[in-house]
mmCIF file of C-alpha atoms in Angstrom:
data_model
loop_
_atom_site.group_PDB
_atom_site.id
_atom_site.type_symbol
_atom_site.label_atom_id
_atom_site.label_comp_id
_atom_site.label_asym_id
_atom_site.label_seq_id
_atom_site.Cartn_x
_atom_site.Cartn_y
_atom_site.Cartn_z
ATOM 1 C CA MET N 1 -5.754 117.355 -66.580
ATOM 2 C CA THR N 2 -9.507 116.739 -67.078
ATOM 3 C CA GLU N 3 -10.186 119.774 -64.864
ATOM 4 C CA TYR N 4 -8.267 122.040 -67.269
ATOM 5 C CA VAL N 5 -9.882 120.570 -70.393
ATOM 6 C CA VAL N 6 -13.373 121.034 -68.899
ATOM 7 C CA GLY N 7 -12.322 124.549 -67.799
ATOM 8 C CA PHE N 8 -11.137 125.374 -71.307
ATOM 9 C CA LEU N 9 -14.385 124.209 -72.944
ATOM 10 C CA LEU N 10 -16.680 125.741 -70.322
ATOM 11 C CA GLY N 11 -14.725 129.026 -70.284
ATOM 12 C CA GLY N 12 -14.794 129.190 -74.089
ATOM 13 C CA VAL N 13 -18.558 128.713 -74.199
ATOM 14 C CA VAL N 14 -19.377 131.223 -71.414
ATOM 15 C CA VAL N 15 -16.973 133.898 -72.713
ATOM 16 C CA SER N 16 -18.280 133.482 -76.301
ATOM 17 C CA ALA N 17 -21.896 133.775 -75.076
ATOM 18 C CA PHE N 18 -21.204 137.037 -73.193
ATOM 19 C CA SER N 19 -19.169 138.443 -76.115
ATOM 20 C CA MET N 20 -21.935 137.672 -78.629
ATOM 21 C CA LEU N 21 -24.498 139.291 -76.337
ATOM 22 C CA GLY N 22 -22.269 142.372 -76.165
ATOM 23 C CA ASP N 23 -21.976 142.431 -79.983
ATOM 24 C CA MET N 24 -25.757 142.508 -80.363
ATOM 25 C CA LEU N 25 -26.342 145.376 -77.936
ATOM 26 C CA ARG N 26 -26.218 149.104 -78.648
ATOM 27 C CA PRO N 27 -25.024 151.703 -77.659
ATOM 28 C CA LYS N 28 -21.371 150.685 -77.459
ATOM 29 C CA SER N 29 -20.853 152.040 -73.943
ATOM 30 C CA PHE N 30 -23.631 149.657 -72.793
ATOM 31 C CA ALA N 31 -22.168 146.754 -74.770
ATOM 32 C CA GLY N 32 -18.867 147.515 -73.027
ATOM 33 C CA LEU N 33 -20.399 146.290 -69.759
ATOM 34 C CA PHE N 34 -20.122 142.795 -71.225
ATOM 35 C CA GLY N 35 -16.388 143.315 -71.794
ATOM 36 C CA ALA N 36 -16.137 143.181 -68.000
ATOM 37 C CA ALA N 37 -18.712 140.439 -67.462
ATOM 38 C CA PRO N 38 -17.745 137.741 -64.953
ATOM 39 C CA SER N 39 -17.626 135.106 -67.699
ATOM 40 C CA VAL N 40 -14.246 133.580 -66.758
ATOM 41 C CA ALA N 41 -15.299 133.777 -63.096
ATOM 42 C CA LEU N 42 -18.554 131.851 -63.699
ATOM 43 C CA ALA N 43 -16.739 129.017 -65.464
ATOM 44 C CA THR N 44 -13.783 128.882 -63.029
ATOM 45 C CA LEU N 45 -15.910 129.108 -59.889
ATOM 46 C CA GLY N 46 -18.239 126.372 -61.152
ATOM 47 C CA ILE N 47 -15.262 124.019 -61.447
ATOM 48 C CA ALA N 48 -13.692 125.270 -58.180
ATOM 49 C CA VAL N 49 -16.879 124.567 -56.188
ATOM 50 C CA TYR N 50 -17.155 121.097 -57.741
ATOM 51 C CA THR N 51 -13.512 120.087 -57.204
ATOM 52 C CA HIS N 52 -12.393 122.008 -54.081
ATOM 53 C CA GLY N 53 -15.591 123.047 -52.260
ATOM 54 C CA ALA N 54 -17.356 126.284 -51.312
ATOM 55 C CA ASP N 55 -14.640 127.579 -48.938
ATOM 56 C CA TYR N 56 -12.027 127.508 -51.697
ATOM 57 C CA ALA N 57 -14.363 129.349 -54.107
ATOM 58 C CA ALA N 58 -15.154 131.952 -51.422
ATOM 59 C CA ARG N 59 -11.411 132.630 -50.969
ATOM 60 C CA GLN N 60 -11.028 132.987 -54.739
ATOM 61 C CA THR N 61 -13.850 135.538 -55.014
ATOM 62 C CA TRP N 62 -12.472 137.495 -52.042
ATOM 63 C CA ALA N 63 -9.241 137.978 -54.019
ATOM 64 C CA MET N 64 -11.261 138.589 -57.189
ATOM 65 C CA THR N 65 -12.517 141.841 -55.592
ATOM 66 C CA ALA N 66 -8.975 143.245 -55.870
ATOM 67 C CA GLY N 67 -8.754 142.066 -59.490
ATOM 68 C CA ALA N 68 -12.074 143.731 -60.301
ATOM 69 C CA VAL N 69 -11.003 147.081 -58.785
ATOM 70 C CA ALA N 70 -7.823 146.792 -60.863
ATOM 71 C CA LEU N 71 -10.001 146.111 -63.925
ATOM 72 C CA ALA N 72 -11.887 149.394 -63.343
ATOM 73 C CA VAL N 73 -8.527 151.229 -63.215
ATOM 74 C CA TYR N 74 -7.431 149.296 -66.327
ATOM 75 C CA GLY N 75 -10.542 150.459 -68.272
ATOM 76 C CA GLY N 76 -9.866 154.079 -67.311
ATOM 77 C CA VAL N 77 -6.209 153.817 -68.369
ATOM 78 C CA VAL N 78 -7.138 152.231 -71.738
ATOM 79 C CA CYS N 79 -9.640 155.032 -72.403
ATOM 80 C CA HIS N 80 -6.997 157.658 -71.504
ATOM 81 C CA LEU N 81 -4.332 156.030 -73.708
ATOM 82 C CA LEU N 82 -6.719 155.893 -76.679
ATOM 83 C CA MET N 83 -8.246 159.358 -76.424
ATOM 84 C CA ARG N 84 -5.356 161.466 -75.054
ATOM 85 C CA ALA N 85 -2.127 159.613 -75.844
ATOM 86 C CA ARG N 86 -3.456 158.371 -79.230
ATOM 87 C CA PHE N 87 -2.230 154.785 -78.748
ATOM 88 C CA ARG N 88 -3.393 152.027 -81.097
ATOM 89 C CA VAL N 89 -6.009 149.733 -79.544
ATOM 90 C CA ALA N 90 -3.779 146.639 -79.366
ATOM 91 C CA SER N 91 -0.916 148.643 -77.760
ATOM 92 C CA ALA N 92 -3.198 150.442 -75.275
ATOM 93 C CA THR N 93 -4.916 147.248 -74.092
ATOM 94 C CA LEU N 94 -1.587 145.421 -73.696
ATOM 95 C CA VAL N 95 0.331 148.274 -72.013
ATOM 96 C CA ALA N 96 -2.530 148.745 -69.531
ATOM 97 C CA VAL N 97 -2.235 145.071 -68.457
ATOM 98 C CA VAL N 98 0.914 146.169 -66.548
ATOM 99 C CA VAL N 99 -1.256 148.678 -64.650
ATOM 100 C CA TRP N 100 -3.782 145.912 -63.926
ATOM 101 C CA LEU N 101 -1.059 143.631 -62.543
ATOM 102 C CA VAL N 102 0.428 146.379 -60.336
ATOM 103 C CA VAL N 103 -2.955 147.490 -58.934
ATOM 104 C CA ALA N 104 -4.304 143.941 -58.460
ATOM 105 C CA PHE N 105 -1.202 142.589 -56.666
ATOM 106 C CA GLY N 106 -0.798 145.885 -54.756
ATOM 107 C CA LEU N 107 -4.348 145.680 -53.397
ATOM 108 C CA LEU N 108 -3.945 142.014 -52.536
ATOM 109 C CA ALA N 109 -0.684 142.768 -50.697
ATOM 110 C CA VAL N 110 -2.343 145.605 -48.751
ATOM 111 C CA ALA N 111 -5.229 143.275 -47.820
ATOM 112 C CA GLY N 112 -2.721 140.664 -46.641
ATOM 113 C CA GLY N 113 -3.645 138.140 -49.308
ATOM 114 C CA LEU N 114 -0.057 137.506 -50.411
ATOM 115 C CA THR N 115 1.099 136.172 -47.060
ATOM 116 C CA MET G 1 -38.177 154.970 -75.755
ATOM 117 C CA SER G 2 -35.434 152.665 -74.443
ATOM 118 C CA PRO G 3 -31.868 153.901 -75.153
ATOM 119 C CA ILE G 4 -30.728 150.255 -75.436
ATOM 120 C CA SER G 5 -31.300 148.317 -78.652
ATOM 121 C CA PHE G 6 -30.779 144.674 -79.528
ATOM 122 C CA SER G 7 -29.648 143.769 -83.018
ATOM 123 C CA PRO G 8 -28.945 140.054 -83.750
ATOM 124 C CA SER G 9 -27.893 141.018 -87.301
ATOM 125 C CA ALA G 10 -24.731 142.601 -85.784
ATOM 126 C CA LEU G 11 -23.371 139.050 -85.427
ATOM 127 C CA LYS G 12 -23.044 138.852 -89.221
ATOM 128 C CA GLU G 13 -20.267 141.475 -89.058
ATOM 129 C CA GLY G 14 -18.039 139.021 -87.210
ATOM 130 C CA ARG G 15 -15.914 136.425 -88.994
ATOM 131 C CA LEU G 16 -15.705 132.779 -87.958
ATOM 132 C CA TYR G 17 -12.043 133.089 -86.941
ATOM 133 C CA GLU G 18 -12.920 136.022 -84.641
ATOM 134 C CA TYR G 19 -15.431 133.870 -82.742
ATOM 135 C CA MET G 20 -12.871 131.063 -82.599
ATOM 136 C CA ILE G 21 -10.285 133.468 -81.128
ATOM 137 C CA ARG G 22 -12.742 134.525 -78.433
ATOM 138 C CA PHE G 23 -13.585 130.906 -77.630
ATOM 139 C CA ALA G 24 -9.904 129.965 -77.407
ATOM 140 C CA LEU G 25 -9.053 133.041 -75.326
ATOM 141 C CA GLY G 26 -11.962 132.461 -72.929
ATOM 142 C CA GLY G 27 -10.992 128.811 -72.571
ATOM 143 C CA ALA G 28 -7.317 129.650 -72.105
ATOM 144 C CA ALA G 29 -8.093 132.329 -69.468
ATOM 145 C CA THR G 30 -10.242 129.845 -67.507
ATOM 146 C CA ALA G 31 -7.663 127.041 -67.714
ATOM 147 C CA PHE G 32 -4.867 129.498 -66.803
ATOM 148 C CA THR G 33 -6.795 130.743 -63.738
ATOM 149 C CA GLY G 34 -7.343 127.137 -62.617
ATOM 150 C CA LEU G 35 -3.635 126.411 -63.081
ATOM 151 C CA VAL G 36 -2.528 129.515 -61.133
ATOM 152 C CA SER G 37 -4.970 128.638 -58.326
ATOM 153 C CA SER G 38 -3.653 125.097 -58.004
ATOM 154 C CA ARG G 39 0.011 126.230 -58.058
ATOM 155 C CA SER G 40 -0.166 129.465 -56.011
ATOM 156 C CA GLY G 41 -3.367 129.097 -53.999
ATOM 157 C CA PRO G 42 -6.884 130.509 -54.317
ATOM 158 C CA SER G 43 -5.895 134.089 -53.373
ATOM 159 C CA ILE G 44 -3.473 134.608 -56.269
ATOM 160 C CA GLY G 45 -5.693 132.560 -58.606
ATOM 161 C CA GLY G 46 -8.739 134.611 -57.602
ATOM 162 C CA LEU G 47 -7.097 137.792 -58.900
ATOM 163 C CA PHE G 48 -7.064 136.301 -62.395
ATOM 164 C CA LEU G 49 -10.854 135.840 -62.358
ATOM 165 C CA ALA G 50 -10.905 139.542 -63.312
ATOM 166 C CA LEU G 51 -8.091 139.352 -65.881
ATOM 167 C CA PRO G 52 -8.803 141.757 -68.777
ATOM 168 C CA ALA G 53 -7.777 139.193 -71.447
ATOM 169 C CA ILE G 54 -11.267 139.090 -72.953
ATOM 170 C CA PHE G 55 -11.476 142.870 -73.053
ATOM 171 C CA CYS G 56 -8.194 143.052 -75.032
ATOM 172 C CA ALA G 57 -9.668 140.742 -77.686
ATOM 173 C CA SER G 58 -13.076 142.475 -77.867
ATOM 174 C CA ALA G 59 -11.588 145.979 -78.106
ATOM 175 C CA THR G 60 -9.264 144.908 -80.926
ATOM 176 C CA LEU G 61 -12.170 143.278 -82.784
ATOM 177 C CA ILE G 62 -14.340 146.388 -82.342
ATOM 178 C CA GLU G 63 -11.565 148.499 -83.853
ATOM 179 C CA LYS G 64 -11.302 146.065 -86.777
ATOM 180 C CA HIS G 65 -15.078 146.160 -87.394
ATOM 181 C CA GLU G 66 -15.154 149.984 -87.379
ATOM 182 C CA ILE G 67 -12.152 150.229 -89.720
ATOM 183 C CA ARG G 68 -13.719 147.662 -92.083
ATOM 184 C CA ARG G 69 -17.053 149.520 -92.083
ATOM 185 C CA LYS G 70 -15.420 152.906 -92.770
ATOM 186 C CA ARG G 71 -13.109 151.473 -95.466
ATOM 187 C CA GLU G 72 -16.189 150.159 -97.294
ATOM 188 C CA ALA G 73 -17.401 153.781 -97.315
ATOM 189 C CA GLY G 74 -13.995 154.939 -98.646
ATOM 190 C CA LEU G 75 -12.738 156.404 -95.351
ATOM 191 C CA ASP G 76 -9.723 155.567 -93.178
ATOM 192 C CA GLY G 77 -11.680 154.676 -90.024
ATOM 193 C CA ARG G 78 -8.665 154.238 -87.749
ATOM 194 C CA ARG G 79 -9.574 157.103 -85.424
ATOM 195 C CA ARG G 80 -13.207 155.968 -85.413
ATOM 196 C CA GLY G 81 -12.068 152.489 -84.386
ATOM 197 C CA GLU G 82 -10.005 153.889 -81.509
ATOM 198 C CA GLU G 83 -12.936 156.005 -80.330
ATOM 199 C CA ALA G 84 -15.273 152.984 -80.430
ATOM 200 C CA ALA G 85 -12.781 150.983 -78.341
ATOM 201 C CA ALA G 86 -12.454 153.902 -75.874
ATOM 202 C CA LEU G 87 -16.241 153.962 -75.508
ATOM 203 C CA GLU G 88 -16.207 150.222 -74.901
ATOM 204 C CA SER G 89 -13.560 150.722 -72.194
ATOM 205 C CA THR G 90 -15.767 153.220 -70.310
ATOM 206 C CA GLY G 91 -18.457 150.517 -70.294
ATOM 207 C CA ALA G 92 -15.862 148.056 -69.020
ATOM 208 C CA VAL G 93 -15.104 150.363 -66.062
ATOM 209 C CA LEU G 94 -18.783 150.177 -65.042
ATOM 210 C CA GLY G 95 -18.821 146.424 -65.666
ATOM 211 C CA ALA G 96 -15.796 146.129 -63.363
ATOM 212 C CA PHE G 97 -17.738 147.774 -60.522
ATOM 213 C CA GLY G 98 -20.439 145.190 -61.206
ATOM 214 C CA MET G 99 -17.737 142.534 -60.957
ATOM 215 C CA VAL G 100 -16.791 143.816 -57.484
ATOM 216 C CA ALA G 101 -20.466 143.370 -56.502
ATOM 217 C CA PHE G 102 -20.385 139.858 -58.047
ATOM 218 C CA ALA G 103 -17.299 138.857 -56.045
ATOM 219 C CA VAL G 104 -18.546 140.261 -52.720
ATOM 220 C CA THR G 105 -22.019 138.679 -53.121
ATOM 221 C CA PHE G 106 -20.559 135.302 -54.129
ATOM 222 C CA SER G 107 -18.050 135.179 -51.274
ATOM 223 C CA LEU G 108 -20.785 136.020 -48.743
ATOM 224 C CA THR G 109 -23.387 133.525 -49.993
ATOM 225 C CA VAL G 110 -21.492 130.505 -51.385
ATOM 226 C CA LYS G 111 -21.092 128.785 -48.000
ATOM 227 C CA ASP G 112 -24.882 128.733 -47.495
ATOM 228 C CA SER G 113 -26.036 127.664 -50.957
ATOM 229 C CA VAL G 114 -24.021 127.269 -54.160
ATOM 230 C CA PRO G 115 -26.905 127.781 -56.681
ATOM 231 C CA THR G 116 -28.109 130.848 -54.729
ATOM 232 C CA ALA G 117 -24.561 132.248 -54.750
ATOM 233 C CA PHE G 118 -24.307 131.985 -58.558
ATOM 234 C CA ILE G 119 -27.755 133.526 -59.126
ATOM 235 C CA ALA G 120 -27.363 136.295 -56.519
ATOM 236 C CA ALA G 121 -23.831 137.208 -57.701
ATOM 237 C CA SER G 122 -24.880 137.345 -61.372
ATOM 238 C CA LEU G 123 -27.861 139.538 -60.461
ATOM 239 C CA ALA G 124 -25.582 141.799 -58.387
ATOM 240 C CA TRP G 125 -23.261 142.200 -61.387
ATOM 241 C CA ALA G 126 -26.184 143.052 -63.708
ATOM 242 C CA VAL G 127 -27.875 145.490 -61.292
ATOM 243 C CA VAL G 128 -24.690 147.415 -60.365
ATOM 244 C CA SER G 129 -23.392 147.558 -63.977
ATOM 245 C CA ILE G 130 -26.690 148.647 -65.520
ATOM 246 C CA ALA G 131 -27.450 151.131 -62.718
ATOM 247 C CA GLY G 132 -23.954 152.620 -63.133
ATOM 248 C CA TRP G 133 -24.458 152.925 -66.879
ATOM 249 C CA CYS G 134 -27.869 154.659 -66.392
ATOM 250 C CA VAL G 135 -26.417 157.124 -63.840
ATOM 251 C CA ARG G 136 -23.465 157.925 -66.123
ATOM 252 C CA ARG G 137 -25.818 158.485 -69.076
ATOM 253 C CA LYS G 138 -28.071 160.774 -67.015
ATOM 254 C CA MET G 139 -25.069 162.797 -65.780
ATOM 255 C CA ARG G 140 -23.773 163.230 -69.337
ATOM 256 C CA MET G 141 -27.195 164.447 -70.485
ATOM 257 C CA VAL G 142 -27.418 166.972 -67.623
ATOM 258 C CA ARG G 143 -23.855 168.204 -68.381
ATOM 259 C CA ARG G 144 -24.687 168.623 -72.074
ATOM 260 C CA LEU G 145 -27.908 170.493 -71.279
ATOM 261 C CA ARG G 146 -26.069 172.841 -68.887
ATOM 262 C CA SER G 147 -23.373 173.568 -71.442
ATOM 263 C CA PHE G 148 -26.010 174.190 -74.143
ATOM 264 C CA ARG G 149 -27.889 176.639 -71.871
ATOM 265 C CA ARG G 150 -24.650 178.449 -70.975
ATOM 266 C CA ARG G 151 -23.756 178.878 -74.663
ATOM 267 C CA ARG G 152 -27.274 180.043 -75.488
ATOM 268 C CA ARG G 153 -27.257 182.667 -72.706
ATOM 269 C CA ALA G 154 -23.847 183.876 -73.871
ATOM 270 C CA GLN G 155 -25.201 184.229 -77.437
ATOM 271 C CA ILE G 156 -28.235 186.204 -76.215
ATOM 272 C CA ALA G 157 -26.040 188.481 -74.080
ATOM 273 C CA GLY G 158 -23.808 189.252 -77.056
ATOM 274 C CA PRO G 159 -20.021 189.575 -77.330
ATOM 275 C CA GLY G 160 -19.796 192.962 -75.523
ATOM 276 C CA GLU G 161 -21.579 191.865 -72.350
ATOM 277 C CA ASP G 162 -19.892 190.771 -69.179
ATOM 278 C CA ARG G 163 -20.041 186.945 -69.392
ATOM 279 C CA SER G 164 -18.930 186.389 -65.828
ATOM 280 C CA ALA G 165 -22.384 187.557 -64.682
ATOM 281 C CA LEU G 166 -23.961 184.741 -66.669
ATOM 282 C CA THR G 167 -22.211 181.833 -65.018
#
């Protein structure tokens, strides 16, 4: 339980720091880089290395590669839904999560990570 | 002149509850990833290290800020908010490529030295993301210049000329 409480606090701090940095930067396309900053990864991996060791964290980041590729696809889909399909921001970002899930788990399955 | 500017006063646009939402969401995403990892293993849990939960919150807040700013000027601002969020999402695509570099660097270096892995992976993210953003910006500028020159040559040639010879 302590692991999750520490994770929550650490994750909150790191994510808030990256978000605030993104808020202060212009232009917006540059600030957007911080929307895909590895903030959750930094907090989670810090705890994973401490509690489970380096091997466990290495396996997590190997799978994270698939999640990150899916995130790139997700960003493209959100942009398309907003500019072409005229979705509202909340709807576009939520609908595109389905695309992220399909691409991320699809890539992991292809790489043999689900077995 | 640098195309990137830093404005700490932009933080004043945010409301306290918006920062609290981000904190809670970041904390929840981290705790959730830890939970998934312990239940389903590090492979499935690792996927969620790149979960776009934070992006959903930031894009929605950006839209809100743009709408608020335009409403103060007596305009609707909804479309402007959507465009700002779309611009943010193109940045997120580049940031995601940086995240791939982060993950690969971390997985290759963590077994040798943990502090080095964190530093090297963070640097890899920053270098790949910023380089990608600079290349994209340069390409857009070249495309704009080409289109401007094409239009200018077409204007000089006049409407009766054969435009196919100009391209």
